[in-house]
Amino acid sequence: MILLTGATGYIGSHIWIELLACSFQVVGVDNLSNSSLDRLGEISSISGKSPIFIEGDIRDKLLLTSIFSKYPITHVIHLAGLKDVGESMVKQRQYLDVNVGGLRNLLEIMREHNCLKIVFSSSAAVYGESAPSPISEQSIPAPSNYYGETKLEGEELLAEESNRVPAINSVSLRYFNVAGSHPSGLLFDNVLASSNSLFSEITKVLIGENNSLSIYGDDWGTRDGTCIRDYLHVSDLAKGHLNALKLLDGAADGSFTLNLGSGVGQTVYEVVSAYEGIAGRKIPWKVVSRRVGDVGVSFADTRLCTQVMGWSPKKTLSDICIDNYRTCSK
Ligand code: NAD
């Protein structure tokens, strides 16, 4: 059985659907700080199955102990965490407590219950500003924000665990820019609450929350002057976690760190143009000054992930726009 933390969040709910579709037994846990119980009904109507859910905090050892005592958990997929880069700079203690302390707790209780396999949501934020694209896993991590530091610390904790006896084996997946939503239109990112990704910002314009899209600089030295990023459809990302589980169940032991991205860099103007084609309307935008800490180009080298896990993304930028646009009427 799989314990999925952060289960009702944006990515967690998509992974939950993929797991149920492949007949995995799953218990989801979430403290609902950035999601709601509505997700359970949506997961149930998409999957046709009743999700097992426990509301609670991963920092609560008693709760984790009771979950591991009640259910025969063999693997953990750990997503619960705080993800707002800007907020992480001003709420460092909270980010440390949840993102690092929460993982540490989980590992302690896993060990006590002989659960020795975990997939961890890391982030391309561990790479920082100077890594040349395509960014390979060999690039030296140098996070430029506190959020990235907490993810790197999480990876380091997992590397230590793989050297203990018995070892907890792990796959840390460094997500690039996750976007899109489930084709049912029922699951999507909580854009108003947290994210300031390009797709969230486009959504805010399309639903009338903002008047125009801010483009942070058009003098980046890229093919059209705007920033290049790697956008990965959330369904492809979710499927990658199934490959990670297979990797953990295979012969290989240790701690793996792999990029999960599309391997393709798109400029802001290219995304806006593709989106306008799908939406059949103009997206008003204005160029504003660069943000501190931004980089011009960031996209993944995905060769190691394909080689080690046999995973590669199937969805396109157009699929992301279509699925994202569907949720704008929600
Ligand atoms: P999300 O906020 O939608 O989901 C995270 C979930 O964790 C939420 O439902 C929240 O309620 C829950 N949570 C937060 N603190 C908790 C705690 N202490 N105990 C229990 N539950 C808690 O975010 P998401 O986009 O689904 O991201 C999931 C994971 O992936 C996060 O760890 C994030 O850092 C990582 N990640 C996301 C992206 C992205 O583009 N969305 C990119 C890189 C990494």
GROMACS .gro file of C-alpha atoms and ligand atoms in nm:
model
  374
    1MET     CA    1   0.000   0.000   0.000
    2ILE     CA    2   0.118   0.352  -0.080
    3LEU     CA    3   0.111   0.651   0.152
    4LEU     CA    4   0.062   0.967  -0.055
    5THR     CA    5   0.131   1.289   0.137
    6GLY     CA    6   0.001   1.620   0.004
    7ALA     CA    7  -0.260   1.397  -0.157
    8THR     CA    8  -0.533   1.654  -0.215
    9GLY     CA    9  -0.296   1.914  -0.364
   10TYR     CA   10  -0.254   1.994  -0.732
   11ILE     CA   11   0.008   1.730  -0.814
   12GLY     CA   12  -0.096   1.485  -0.541
   13SER     CA   13  -0.450   1.452  -0.675
   14HIS     CA   14  -0.318   1.378  -1.026
   15ILE     CA   15  -0.080   1.114  -0.890
   16TRP     CA   16  -0.363   0.964  -0.686
   17ILE     CA   17  -0.569   0.921  -1.004
   18GLU     CA   18  -0.282   0.748  -1.184
   19LEU     CA   19  -0.220   0.516  -0.888
   20LEU     CA   20  -0.585   0.417  -0.862
   21ALA     CA   21  -0.601   0.362  -1.239
   22CYS     CA   22  -0.317   0.111  -1.199
   23SER     CA   23  -0.498  -0.060  -0.907
   24PHE     CA   24  -0.259   0.051  -0.634
   25GLN     CA   25  -0.398   0.069  -0.281
   26VAL     CA   26  -0.347   0.426  -0.160
   27VAL     CA   27  -0.394   0.613   0.164
   28GLY     CA   28  -0.381   0.990   0.122
   29VAL     CA   29  -0.287   1.236   0.392
   30ASP     CA   30  -0.304   1.616   0.379
   31ASN     CA   31  -0.357   1.895   0.631
   32LEU     CA   32  -0.568   2.087   0.375
   33SER     CA   33  -0.361   2.404   0.419
   34ASN     CA   34  -0.359   2.450   0.040
   35SER     CA   35  -0.637   2.218  -0.079
   36SER     CA   36  -0.983   2.110   0.021
   37LEU     CA   37  -1.195   1.803   0.085
   38ASP     CA   38  -1.376   1.870  -0.246
   39ARG     CA   39  -1.084   1.695  -0.414
   40LEU     CA   40  -1.195   1.364  -0.267
   41GLY     CA   41  -1.527   1.376  -0.450
   42GLU     CA   42  -1.347   1.464  -0.773
   43ILE     CA   43  -1.097   1.181  -0.730
   44SER     CA   44  -1.385   0.945  -0.661
   45SER     CA   45  -1.581   1.051  -0.968
   46ILE     CA   46  -1.279   1.026  -1.202
   47SER     CA   47  -1.150   0.695  -1.065
   48GLY     CA   48  -1.479   0.530  -0.971
   49LYS     CA   49  -1.314   0.434  -0.640
   50SER     CA   50  -1.352   0.563  -0.284
   51PRO     CA   51  -1.027   0.727  -0.178
   52ILE     CA   52  -0.895   0.651   0.170
   53PHE     CA   53  -0.805   0.985   0.322
   54ILE     CA   54  -0.674   1.105   0.656
   55GLU     CA   55  -0.668   1.473   0.738
   56GLY     CA   56  -0.353   1.561   0.928
   57ASP     CA   57  -0.009   1.711   0.935
   58ILE     CA   58   0.311   1.530   0.842
   59ARG     CA   59   0.481   1.696   1.140
   60ASP     CA   60   0.247   1.504   1.371
   61LYS     CA   61   0.437   1.189   1.469
   62LEU     CA   62   0.143   1.035   1.652
   63LEU     CA   63  -0.071   1.068   1.343
   64LEU     CA   64   0.194   0.913   1.120
   65THR     CA   65   0.244   0.630   1.367
   66SER     CA   66  -0.128   0.558   1.371
   67ILE     CA   67  -0.139   0.553   0.990
   68PHE     CA   68   0.157   0.316   0.962
   69SER     CA   69   0.011   0.095   1.237
   70LYS     CA   70  -0.327   0.074   1.068
   71TYR     CA   71  -0.223   0.029   0.704
   72PRO     CA   72   0.044  -0.204   0.555
   73ILE     CA   73   0.239   0.076   0.389
   74THR     CA   74   0.528  -0.038   0.170
   75HIS     CA   75   0.604   0.285  -0.023
   76VAL     CA   76   0.567   0.657   0.037
   77ILE     CA   77   0.520   0.928  -0.225
   78HIS     CA   78   0.596   1.248  -0.039
   79LEU     CA   79   0.457   1.573  -0.180
   80ALA     CA   80   0.326   1.754   0.128
   81GLY     CA   81   0.507   2.082   0.155
   82LEU     CA   82   0.513   2.455   0.103
   83LYS     CA   83   0.607   2.574  -0.245
   84ASP     CA   84   0.589   2.952  -0.273
   85VAL     CA   85   0.938   3.077  -0.356
   86GLY     CA   86   0.873   3.439  -0.249
   87GLU     CA   87   0.704   3.336   0.075
   88SER     CA   88   0.994   3.103   0.155
   89MET     CA   89   1.228   3.403   0.179
   90VAL     CA   90   1.022   3.563   0.456
   91LYS     CA   91   0.889   3.253   0.635
   92GLN     CA   92   1.208   3.050   0.652
   93ARG     CA   93   1.132   2.884   0.983
   94GLN     CA   94   0.796   2.761   0.858
   95TYR     CA   95   0.947   2.629   0.533
   96LEU     CA   96   1.222   2.452   0.726
   97ASP     CA   97   0.972   2.304   0.968
   98VAL     CA   98   0.735   2.169   0.702
   99ASN     CA   99   0.965   2.085   0.412
  100VAL     CA  100   1.262   1.948   0.606
  101GLY     CA  101   1.119   1.868   0.951
  102GLY     CA  102   0.817   1.697   0.794
  103LEU     CA  103   1.037   1.472   0.581
  104ARG     CA  104   1.263   1.392   0.876
  105ASN     CA  105   0.956   1.285   1.077
  106LEU     CA  106   0.828   1.072   0.798
  107LEU     CA  107   1.163   0.895   0.756
  108GLU     CA  108   1.178   0.821   1.128
  109ILE     CA  109   0.833   0.664   1.133
  110MET     CA  110   0.898   0.477   0.805
  111ARG     CA  111   1.210   0.323   0.956
  112GLU     CA  112   1.020   0.222   1.270
  113HIS     CA  113   0.769   0.040   1.051
  114ASN     CA  114   1.025  -0.108   0.811
  115CYS     CA  115   0.889   0.089   0.518
  116LEU     CA  116   1.203   0.144   0.310
  117LYS     CA  117   1.096   0.307  -0.019
  118ILE     CA  118   1.014   0.670  -0.085
  119VAL     CA  119   0.962   0.898  -0.385
  120PHE     CA  120   1.027   1.262  -0.299
  121SER     CA  121   0.905   1.579  -0.476
  122SER     CA  122   1.213   1.786  -0.527
  123SER     CA  123   1.244   2.079  -0.760
  124ALA     CA  124   1.456   2.237  -1.032
  125ALA     CA  125   1.485   2.521  -0.777
  126VAL     CA  126   1.784   2.331  -0.634
  127TYR     CA  127   1.988   2.433  -0.940
  128GLY     CA  128   1.988   2.807  -0.888
  129GLU     CA  129   2.077   3.071  -1.141
  130SER     CA  130   2.400   2.966  -1.303
  131ALA     CA  131   2.334   2.609  -1.421
  132PRO     CA  132   2.364   2.596  -1.802
  133SER     CA  133   2.066   2.450  -1.993
  134PRO     CA  134   1.987   2.179  -2.070
  135ILE     CA  135   2.046   2.128  -1.699
  136SER     CA  136   2.173   1.783  -1.611
  137GLU     CA  137   2.166   1.619  -1.271
  138GLN     CA  138   2.546   1.661  -1.265
  139SER     CA  139   2.509   2.040  -1.236
  140ILE     CA  140   2.620   2.151  -0.892
  141PRO     CA  141   2.314   2.252  -0.688
  142ALA     CA  142   2.312   2.617  -0.581
  143PRO     CA  143   1.959   2.721  -0.482
  144SER     CA  144   1.890   3.091  -0.518
  145ASN     CA  145   1.597   3.090  -0.277
  146TYR     CA  146   1.510   2.932   0.055
  147TYR     CA  147   1.247   2.702  -0.096
  148GLY     CA  148   1.518   2.546  -0.316
  149GLU     CA  149   1.742   2.509  -0.012
  150THR     CA  150   1.476   2.311   0.173
  151LYS     CA  151   1.438   2.078  -0.126
  152LEU     CA  152   1.813   2.026  -0.145
  153GLU     CA  153   1.822   1.952   0.227
  154GLY     CA  154   1.547   1.695   0.171
  155GLU     CA  155   1.755   1.524  -0.098
  156GLU     CA  156   2.055   1.523   0.137
  157LEU     CA  157   1.851   1.361   0.414
  158LEU     CA  158   1.748   1.089   0.169
  159ALA     CA  159   2.107   1.034   0.054
  160GLU     CA  160   2.206   0.981   0.420
  161GLU     CA  161   1.919   0.735   0.469
  162SER     CA  162   2.044   0.521   0.182
  163ASN     CA  163   2.373   0.469   0.367
  164ARG     CA  164   2.216   0.342   0.687
  165VAL     CA  165   2.134  -0.019   0.767
  166PRO     CA  166   1.872  -0.108   0.668
  167ALA     CA  167   1.874   0.152   0.392
  168ILE     CA  168   1.574   0.361   0.292
  169ASN     CA  169   1.593   0.373  -0.087
  170SER     CA  170   1.464   0.683  -0.256
  171VAL     CA  171   1.398   0.861  -0.582
  172SER     CA  172   1.409   1.241  -0.565
  173LEU     CA  173   1.237   1.388  -0.867
  174ARG     CA  174   1.341   1.741  -0.958
  175TYR     CA  175   1.028   1.882  -1.118
  176PHE     CA  176   1.062   2.161  -1.371
  177ASN     CA  177   0.756   2.380  -1.449
  178VAL     CA  178   0.448   2.173  -1.389
  179ALA     CA  179   0.139   2.288  -1.578
  180GLY     CA  180  -0.192   2.173  -1.723
  181SER     CA  181  -0.460   1.969  -1.553
  182HIS     CA  182  -0.660   1.650  -1.572
  183PRO     CA  183  -0.855   1.625  -1.903
  184SER     CA  184  -1.181   1.587  -1.704
  185GLY     CA  185  -1.139   1.951  -1.599
  186LEU     CA  186  -1.212   1.844  -1.240
  187LEU     CA  187  -0.860   1.873  -1.099
  188PHE     CA  188  -0.647   2.183  -1.128
  189ASP     CA  189  -0.400   2.408  -0.950
  190ASN     CA  190  -0.521   2.647  -0.684
  191VAL     CA  191  -0.390   2.949  -0.880
  192LEU     CA  192  -0.547   3.218  -0.666
  193ALA     CA  193  -0.397   3.081  -0.345
  194SER     CA  194  -0.034   3.037  -0.424
  195SER     CA  195   0.125   2.989  -0.758
  196ASN     CA  196   0.272   3.264  -0.974
  197SER     CA  197   0.379   3.042  -1.261
  198LEU     CA  198   0.322   3.161  -1.618
  199PHE     CA  199   0.015   2.940  -1.667
  200SER     CA  200  -0.137   3.054  -1.337
  201GLU     CA  201  -0.080   3.415  -1.438
  202ILE     CA  202  -0.244   3.353  -1.777
  203THR     CA  203  -0.540   3.192  -1.597
  204LYS     CA  204  -0.574   3.499  -1.374
  205VAL     CA  205  -0.599   3.720  -1.684
  206LEU     CA  206  -0.849   3.492  -1.856
  207ILE     CA  207  -1.078   3.475  -1.552
  208GLY     CA  208  -1.061   3.853  -1.509
  209GLU     CA  209  -0.860   3.845  -1.188
  210ASN     CA  210  -0.581   4.048  -1.352
  211ASN     CA  211  -0.604   4.289  -1.647
  212SER     CA  212  -0.288   4.179  -1.821
  213LEU     CA  213  -0.002   3.933  -1.806
  214SER     CA  214   0.327   4.072  -1.678
  215ILE     CA  215   0.624   3.955  -1.882
  216TYR     CA  216   0.939   3.993  -1.676
  217GLY     CA  217   1.186   4.131  -1.928
  218ASP     CA  218   1.221   4.100  -2.306
  219ASP     CA  219   1.598   4.150  -2.319
  220TRP     CA  220   1.720   3.811  -2.200
  221GLY     CA  221   1.935   3.715  -2.498
  222THR     CA  222   1.697   3.436  -2.597
  223ARG     CA  223   1.544   3.387  -2.945
  224ASP     CA  224   1.269   3.644  -2.881
  225GLY     CA  225   1.409   3.812  -2.571
  226THR     CA  226   1.171   3.652  -2.317
  227CYS     CA  227   1.259   3.384  -2.062
  228ILE     CA  228   1.275   3.019  -2.162
  229ARG     CA  229   1.128   2.754  -1.933
  230ASP     CA  230   1.049   2.382  -1.941
  231TYR     CA  231   0.674   2.312  -1.909
  232LEU     CA  232   0.570   1.958  -1.821
  233HIS     CA  233   0.208   1.840  -1.825
  234VAL     CA  234   0.099   1.733  -1.477
  235SER     CA  235  -0.035   1.399  -1.610
  236ASP     CA  236   0.306   1.312  -1.756
  237LEU     CA  237   0.462   1.416  -1.426
  238ALA     CA  238   0.217   1.200  -1.233
  239LYS     CA  239   0.295   0.897  -1.451
  240GLY     CA  240   0.666   0.952  -1.381
  241HIS     CA  241   0.595   0.861  -1.018
  242LEU     CA  242   0.477   0.517  -1.125
  243ASN     CA  243   0.808   0.469  -1.305
  244ALA     CA  244   0.986   0.580  -0.988
  245LEU     CA  245   0.798   0.317  -0.785
  246LYS     CA  246   0.905   0.053  -1.038
  247LEU     CA  247   1.264   0.170  -1.010
  248LEU     CA  248   1.247   0.129  -0.632
  249ASP     CA  249   1.101  -0.219  -0.670
  250GLY     CA  250   1.369  -0.322  -0.919
  251ALA     CA  251   1.717  -0.440  -0.846
  252ALA     CA  252   1.867  -0.096  -0.788
  253ASP     CA  253   1.925   0.027  -0.431
  254GLY     CA  254   2.035   0.371  -0.323
  255SER     CA  255   1.917   0.728  -0.362
  256PHE     CA  256   1.841   0.844  -0.714
  257THR     CA  257   1.806   1.206  -0.817
  258LEU     CA  258   1.640   1.263  -1.152
  259ASN     CA  259   1.507   1.556  -1.350
  260LEU     CA  260   1.142   1.545  -1.446
  261GLY     CA  261   1.086   1.792  -1.726
  262SER     CA  262   0.982   1.800  -2.090
  263GLY     CA  263   1.338   1.862  -2.204
  264VAL     CA  264   1.208   2.144  -2.428
  265GLY     CA  265   1.248   2.514  -2.360
  266GLN     CA  266   0.963   2.751  -2.454
  267THR     CA  267   0.978   3.129  -2.446
  268VAL     CA  268   0.703   3.332  -2.280
  269TYR     CA  269   0.594   3.470  -2.617
  270GLU     CA  270   0.573   3.116  -2.760
  271VAL     CA  271   0.353   3.005  -2.471
  272VAL     CA  272   0.129   3.311  -2.501
  273SER     CA  273   0.093   3.260  -2.876
  274ALA     CA  274   0.012   2.887  -2.837
  275TYR     CA  275  -0.241   2.969  -2.566
  276GLU     CA  276  -0.408   3.241  -2.771
  277GLY     CA  277  -0.449   2.987  -3.054
  278ILE     CA  278  -0.632   2.750  -2.817
  279ALA     CA  279  -0.839   3.014  -2.638
  280GLY     CA  280  -0.927   3.195  -2.960
  281ARG     CA  281  -0.867   3.529  -2.795
  282LYS     CA  282  -0.585   3.770  -2.722
  283ILE     CA  283  -0.412   3.760  -2.387
  284PRO     CA  284  -0.322   4.119  -2.299
  285TRP     CA  285   0.038   4.146  -2.176
  286LYS     CA  286   0.290   4.408  -2.079
  287VAL     CA  287   0.665   4.389  -2.039
  288VAL     CA  288   0.785   4.484  -1.692
  289SER     CA  289   1.130   4.476  -1.536
  290ARG     CA  290   1.309   4.151  -1.462
  291ARG     CA  291   1.250   3.984  -1.125
  292VAL     CA  292   1.540   3.946  -0.883
  293GLY     CA  293   1.684   3.596  -0.906
  294ASP     CA  294   1.526   3.507  -1.242
  295VAL     CA  295   1.732   3.331  -1.507
  296GLY     CA  296   1.699   3.369  -1.884
  297VAL     CA  297   1.701   3.002  -1.978
  298SER     CA  298   1.611   2.695  -1.776
  299PHE     CA  299   1.516   2.359  -1.919
  300ALA     CA  300   1.594   2.001  -1.828
  301ASP     CA  301   1.830   1.745  -1.966
  302THR     CA  302   1.597   1.444  -1.937
  303ARG     CA  303   1.828   1.174  -2.073
  304LEU     CA  304   1.913   1.023  -1.735
  305CYS     CA  305   1.549   0.997  -1.636
  306THR     CA  306   1.462   0.823  -1.963
  307GLN     CA  307   1.759   0.591  -1.928
  308VAL     CA  308   1.707   0.502  -1.561
  309MET     CA  309   1.326   0.496  -1.536
  310GLY     CA  310   1.220   0.445  -1.898
  311TRP     CA  311   0.998   0.753  -1.865
  312SER     CA  312   0.944   1.024  -2.123
  313PRO     CA  313   0.665   1.280  -2.151
  314LYS     CA  314   0.386   1.233  -2.406
  315LYS     CA  315   0.192   1.559  -2.385
  316THR     CA  316   0.268   1.878  -2.574
  317LEU     CA  317   0.249   2.248  -2.500
  318SER     CA  318  -0.078   2.250  -2.689
  319ASP     CA  319  -0.220   1.979  -2.455
  320ILE     CA  320  -0.118   2.190  -2.157
  321CYS     CA  321  -0.295   2.495  -2.301
  322ILE     CA  322  -0.611   2.298  -2.385
  323ASP     CA  323  -0.637   2.140  -2.040
  324ASN     CA  324  -0.548   2.462  -1.863
  325TYR     CA  325  -0.801   2.662  -2.062
  326ARG     CA  326  -1.077   2.413  -1.976
  327THR     CA  327  -1.031   2.496  -1.607
  328CYS     CA  328  -1.067   2.871  -1.665
  329SER     CA  329  -1.444   2.835  -1.665
  330LYS     CA  330  -1.440   2.662  -1.321
  331NAD     P1  331   0.005   2.202  -0.350
  331NAD     O1  332   0.018   2.313  -0.255
  331NAD     O2  333  -0.110   2.203  -0.444
  331NAD     O3  334   0.006   2.061  -0.273
  331NAD     C1  335   0.076   2.043  -0.153
  331NAD     C2  336  -0.022   1.982  -0.054
  331NAD     O4  337   0.049   1.961   0.069
  331NAD     C3  338  -0.141   2.074  -0.026
  331NAD     O5  339  -0.261   2.002  -0.045
  331NAD     C4  340  -0.123   2.113   0.122
  331NAD     O6  341  -0.247   2.126   0.188
  331NAD     C5  342  -0.040   1.997   0.175
  331NAD     N1  343   0.043   2.028   0.290
  331NAD     C6  344   0.121   2.139   0.309
  331NAD     N2  345   0.182   2.131   0.428
  331NAD     C7  346   0.143   2.014   0.485
  331NAD     C8  347   0.172   1.951   0.608
  331NAD     N3  348   0.254   2.006   0.699
  331NAD     N4  349   0.113   1.831   0.634
  331NAD     C9  350   0.028   1.775   0.546
  331NAD     N5  351  -0.004   1.831   0.429
  331NAD    C10  352   0.054   1.949   0.398
  331NAD     O7  353   0.144   2.193  -0.431
  331NAD     P2  354   0.180   2.105  -0.557
  331NAD     O8  355   0.201   2.198  -0.671
  331NAD     O9  356   0.087   1.992  -0.570
  331NAD    O10  357   0.324   2.055  -0.512
  331NAD    C11  358   0.343   1.928  -0.451
  331NAD    C12  359   0.490   1.912  -0.418
  331NAD    O11  360   0.566   1.926  -0.539
  331NAD    C13  361   0.544   2.016  -0.321
  331NAD    O12  362   0.633   1.952  -0.233
  331NAD    C14  363   0.617   2.114  -0.412
  331NAD    O13  364   0.723   2.177  -0.344
  331NAD    C15  365   0.669   2.020  -0.520
  331NAD     N6  366   0.694   2.091  -0.647
  331NAD    C16  367   0.590   2.150  -0.714
  331NAD    C17  368   0.614   2.217  -0.835
  331NAD    C18  369   0.504   2.281  -0.914
  331NAD    O14  370   0.532   2.337  -1.021
  331NAD     N7  371   0.378   2.277  -0.869
  331NAD    C19  372   0.746   2.223  -0.886
  331NAD    C20  373   0.849   2.163  -0.813
  331NAD    C21  374   0.821   2.094  -0.694
   0.00000   0.00000   0.00000
